[in-house]
Amino acid sequence: MKRPDQKTGGNPAASESRQYHELAKARIAGGVNSNVRLSGAPMCFVSGKGSHLTDVDGNVYIDYALGMGPTILGHAPAAVIAEVSRTLALGQLFAGQHTLELEVANEFCACIRSAELVRFGLSGSEMVQAAIRVARAFTGRPEVIKFEGHYHGWFDNILINLNPPVAAGGNPIPRPRHLQSGGQSPHASDDIAVLPWNDVGAIDQYIGANASRIAAIITEPIMFNTGGILPKPGYLEHLRQVTSKHNIVLIFDEVITGFRVALGGAQEIYNIQPDLSVFAKAFGAGFPVAALAGRRAIMEMFASGGVNHSGTYNANLVSLSAALASLRELTANDQAAFKRINSTGKALMDGIAAAGRKYGAELQVSGMPAAFHTCFPRGPIHDYATYTTADQKKLGRFLTALLESGVRPTSRGTWFVSAAHTDEDVASTLNAVERALQRIG
Ligand SMILES: Cc1ncc(COP(=O)(O)O)c(C=O)c1O
């Protein structure tokens, strides 16, 4: 509920948020603690409750950024906060085992059908590293295939070709490697081959010539880090077939899709059994917890101690109690939370698309009800290269107009939906979308 002194939306460019940001920049590099937050307005929040965030100016936003996906139950969900608070009194970290670990592992494996064994960590980036390492150890092969436009964390070896320049001279396979950060080792990704996604021919061509050196394929099952693009019918099945045929480990990076597009992640929706999969974000409802799970034969390589996966804070009590409470909330009442999220998300997707048609805007809404992407395409979009033709400037104007009306998708145009979003939120959001489309023309 809004207080009388609270405003809906605002102009963060001329505000306390801006002043805070200037002060923060004098002490914190860039005034932010994750480079992803450099883009977008310099907003400074004081609190969140349910689907709403309040900033230092008293502006209230309907939040669809949801911490970049994690807060699937909304901000400060009572059941999770209560469980974490209860556990806090027992301690933080024991450098040894505690009973919550098995409890969470059992609940987790009941949700994820490919999970025979699991390991917990803190972030998606590090569990991706564990996945790649164990895949190499299991196969005894060096190379990993990743796809253009996909993001698997910020570490040297894998932070490549997220948004490279589109190759001018045709369609080289593999793509020229494009490092995304200053200071990245140019050799850390020597054993990563980059291919276009959603392209069966590219996979067959590359694997046909190199199968014996390929340890793994890592893929976002839905390309949420570029355009919310769905896999073409049969594409994930093809990846499964070709990897099985050549004893290549298939890794699904379900950091965004896991516990979000369905309780069992994208692998449940597409009915594919990856060898390994990585989870984070919605798994902990906003608390730092991640997981790597998969086939027993592969995961056993950690058990022998032959493959190292470590971390001081792994499976700490706060993270695991949050995960436990979150899983219980997501599974309660025959997954009522997912029914709610899916109906809210569908109403938003349909409503935004209808507003686009009403105002003659080439507005595309793609993805799943629980997470979708809006953009202004100039042609059909099915992969990274086709996504780059969309009108990014127009998207920027659309997102700014929404923010000023109190609606906050991510600064890249992705919308995450929580179980806390209400029908009233949907109605206010669709009004804001219409106003934004009118304004940007
Ligand atoms: C698909 C995917 N994988 C991995 C990561 C990295 O996860 P984290 O930010 O928890 O390190 C992200 C983060 O956005 C992601 O979207």
PDB file of C-alpha atoms in Angstrom, residues 18 31 57 61-62 70 102 126-127 144 146 155 163 171 183 227 257 261 268 291-292 316-317 362 367 369 397 403 423:
ATOM      1  CA  ARG A  18      20.945  11.176  -8.432  1.00  0.00           C
ATOM      2  CA  GLY A  31      28.685   3.968  -7.521  1.00  0.00           C
ATOM      3  CA  ASP A  57      12.668  10.123  -3.135  1.00  0.00           C
ATOM      4  CA  TYR A  61       7.595   1.392  -8.629  1.00  0.00           C
ATOM      5  CA  ILE A  62       5.885  -1.776  -9.742  1.00  0.00           C
ATOM      6  CA  PRO A  70      15.472 -13.946  -8.215  1.00  0.00           C
ATOM      7  CA  LEU A 102      20.047 -32.822   3.040  1.00  0.00           C
ATOM      8  CA  GLU A 126      30.715 -20.137  -9.968  1.00  0.00           C
ATOM      9  CA  MET A 127      28.433 -23.124 -10.491  1.00  0.00           C
ATOM     10  CA  VAL A 144      33.272 -26.478 -24.589  1.00  0.00           C
ATOM     11  CA  LYS A 146      28.860 -21.899 -25.959  1.00  0.00           C
ATOM     12  CA  PHE A 155      34.526 -15.235 -15.334  1.00  0.00           C
ATOM     13  CA  ASN A 163      27.075  -9.022 -27.527  1.00  0.00           C
ATOM     14  CA  ASN A 171      28.655 -16.687 -41.110  1.00  0.00           C
ATOM     15  CA  GLY A 183      41.676  -7.306 -18.492  1.00  0.00           C
ATOM     16  CA  GLY A 227      15.732 -11.069 -26.483  1.00  0.00           C
ATOM     17  CA  THR A 257      14.723 -20.423 -16.178  1.00  0.00           C
ATOM     18  CA  VAL A 261       9.359 -20.827 -16.111  1.00  0.00           C
ATOM     19  CA  GLU A 268      10.400 -29.750 -17.514  1.00  0.00           C
ATOM     20  CA  ALA A 291      23.173 -25.344  -7.416  1.00  0.00           C
ATOM     21  CA  LEU A 292      24.813 -27.678  -9.883  1.00  0.00           C
ATOM     22  CA  ASN A 316      25.531 -21.450   4.694  1.00  0.00           C
ATOM     23  CA  LEU A 317      22.470 -21.429   6.883  1.00  0.00           C
ATOM     24  CA  GLU A 362       6.201  -2.837 -33.931  1.00  0.00           C
ATOM     25  CA  GLY A 367       9.426 -15.510 -23.877  1.00  0.00           C
ATOM     26  CA  PRO A 369       4.696 -15.640 -18.854  1.00  0.00           C
ATOM     27  CA  ARG A 397      12.750   5.566 -24.805  1.00  0.00           C
ATOM     28  CA  LEU A 403       9.943   4.174 -15.380  1.00  0.00           C
ATOM     29  CA  ASP A 423      -4.372  -7.730 -10.939  1.00  0.00           C
TER      30      ASP A 423
END
